[in-house]
PDB file of C-alpha atoms in Angstrom:
ATOM      1  CA  MET A 147      -8.064   4.046   6.147  1.00 96.00           C
ATOM      2  CA  ILE A 148      -6.568   6.335   7.983  1.00 97.00           C
ATOM      3  CA  LYS A 149      -7.481  10.040   8.804  1.00 96.00           C
ATOM      4  CA  LEU A 150      -4.927  12.455   7.807  1.00 95.00           C
ATOM      5  CA  THR A 151      -4.682  16.167   7.690  1.00 94.00           C
ATOM      6  CA  LYS A 152      -3.528  18.142   4.138  1.00 93.00           C
ATOM      7  CA  PHE A 153      -1.022  21.207   4.629  1.00 86.00           C
ATOM      8  CA  ASN A 154      -0.963  23.584   2.003  1.00 73.00           C
ATOM      9  CA  SER A 155       1.784  26.080   2.710  1.00 54.00           C
ATOM     10  CA  GLN A 156       1.190  28.486   0.027  1.00 57.00           C
ATOM     11  CA  THR A 157      -2.567  29.224   1.258  1.00 56.00           C
ATOM     12  CA  ASN A 158      -2.192  27.809   4.752  1.00 57.00           C
ATOM     13  CA  LYS A 159      -5.405  25.789   4.029  1.00 61.00           C
ATOM     14  CA  LYS A 160      -5.846  22.864   5.806  1.00 68.00           C
ATOM     15  CA  GLY A 161      -8.381  19.865   5.379  1.00 88.00           C
ATOM     16  CA  GLU A 162      -8.715  16.223   6.434  1.00 91.00           C
ATOM     17  CA  PHE A 163      -9.260  13.594   4.169  1.00 94.00           C
ATOM     18  CA  VAL A 164      -9.004   9.830   4.503  1.00 96.00           C
ATOM     19  CA  LEU A 165      -6.338   7.649   2.965  1.00 97.00           C
ATOM     20  CA  ASN A 166      -6.105   3.918   1.761  1.00 97.00           C
ATOM     21  CA  ALA A 167      -2.918   2.934   4.270  1.00 96.00           C
ATOM     22  CA  GLU A 168      -2.366  -0.272   1.979  1.00 96.00           C
ATOM     23  CA  ILE A 169      -0.956   2.098  -0.799  1.00 97.00           C
ATOM     24  CA  ILE A 170       1.273   3.961   1.059  1.00 98.00           C
ATOM     25  CA  GLU A 171       4.596   3.370  -0.339  1.00 98.00           C
ATOM     26  CA  THR A 172       6.980   6.033   1.601  1.00 98.00           C
ATOM     27  CA  ILE A 173       6.459   8.695   4.581  1.00 98.00           C
ATOM     28  CA  GLU A 174       9.412  11.260   4.872  1.00 97.00           C
ATOM     29  CA  GLU A 175      10.147  14.199   6.850  1.00 96.00           C
ATOM     30  CA  THR A 176      11.515  17.247   5.002  1.00 92.00           C
ATOM     31  CA  PRO A 177      10.933  18.575   7.467  1.00 91.00           C
ATOM     32  CA  ASP A 178       7.241  18.719   6.438  1.00 94.00           C
ATOM     33  CA  THR A 179       5.963  14.953   6.460  1.00 97.00           C
ATOM     34  CA  VAL A 180       5.700  13.807   2.674  1.00 97.00           C
ATOM     35  CA  VAL A 181       3.555  10.447   1.979  1.00 98.00           C
ATOM     36  CA  THR A 182       4.289   9.005  -1.057  1.00 98.00           C
ATOM     37  CA  LEU A 183       1.497   6.585  -2.745  1.00 98.00           C
ATOM     38  CA  THR A 184       2.592   3.562  -4.805  1.00 98.00           C
ATOM     39  CA  ASN A 185       0.911   5.480  -8.026  1.00 97.00           C
ATOM     40  CA  GLY A 186       3.639   8.292  -7.107  1.00 97.00           C
ATOM     41  CA  LYS A 187       0.752  10.904  -5.816  1.00 97.00           C
ATOM     42  CA  LYS A 188       2.589  12.869  -3.005  1.00 97.00           C
ATOM     43  CA  PHE A 189       0.410  14.495  -0.021  1.00 96.00           C
ATOM     44  CA  ILE A 190       2.026  16.625   2.254  1.00 95.00           C
ATOM     45  CA  VAL A 191       0.543  16.503   5.714  1.00 95.00           C
ATOM     46  CA  GLU A 192       0.730  17.968   9.032  1.00 94.00           C
ATOM     47  CA  GLU A 193       1.024  14.766  11.215  1.00 96.00           C
ATOM     48  CA  PRO A 194       4.658  13.701  11.898  1.00 97.00           C
ATOM     49  CA  MET A 195       5.849  10.513  10.171  1.00 98.00           C
ATOM     50  CA  ASP A 196       5.891   8.521  13.721  1.00 97.00           C
ATOM     51  CA  GLU A 197       2.052   9.086  13.831  1.00 98.00           C
ATOM     52  CA  ILE A 198       1.242   8.512  10.667  1.00 98.00           C
ATOM     53  CA  VAL A 199       3.101   4.832  11.477  1.00 98.00           C
ATOM     54  CA  ARG A 200       1.130   4.572  14.709  1.00 98.00           C
ATOM     55  CA  ARG A 201      -2.433   5.140  12.662  1.00 98.00           C
ATOM     56  CA  VAL A 202      -1.288   2.406  10.001  1.00 97.00           C
ATOM     57  CA  MET A 203      -0.295  -0.047  12.568  1.00 97.00           C
ATOM     58  CA  LYS A 204      -3.611   0.413  14.435  1.00 96.00           C
ATOM     59  CA  TYR A 205      -5.719   0.300  11.259  1.00 95.00           C
ATOM     60  CA  ARG A 206      -3.641  -3.306  10.432  1.00 94.00           C
ATOM     61  CA  ARG A 207      -4.385  -4.255  13.927  1.00 94.00           C
ATOM     62  CA  ALA A 208      -7.951  -3.657  13.454  1.00 92.00           C
ATOM     63  CA  LEU A 209      -8.132  -5.806  10.135  1.00 90.00           C
ATOM     64  CA  HIS A 210      -6.792  -9.054  11.821  1.00 88.00           C
ATOM     65  CA  GLN A 211      -9.380  -8.901  14.620  1.00 83.00           C
ATOM     66  CA  PHE A 212     -12.061 -10.092  12.283  1.00 67.00           C
TER      67      PHE A 212
END
């Protein structure tokens, strides 16, 4: 699980949420960062693509330590 910050450009409301990193299908910058899940759901988040990749890698490394 990784923590991300939602971005809603219409109301400028932000909110943190936790996402299961195992269901991320794609991450793209358009210029906002869009995370697409395996079920087709999309999230626009504040974090840049490189930061999300770093968090997913950290999460997966932590899983293999046990």
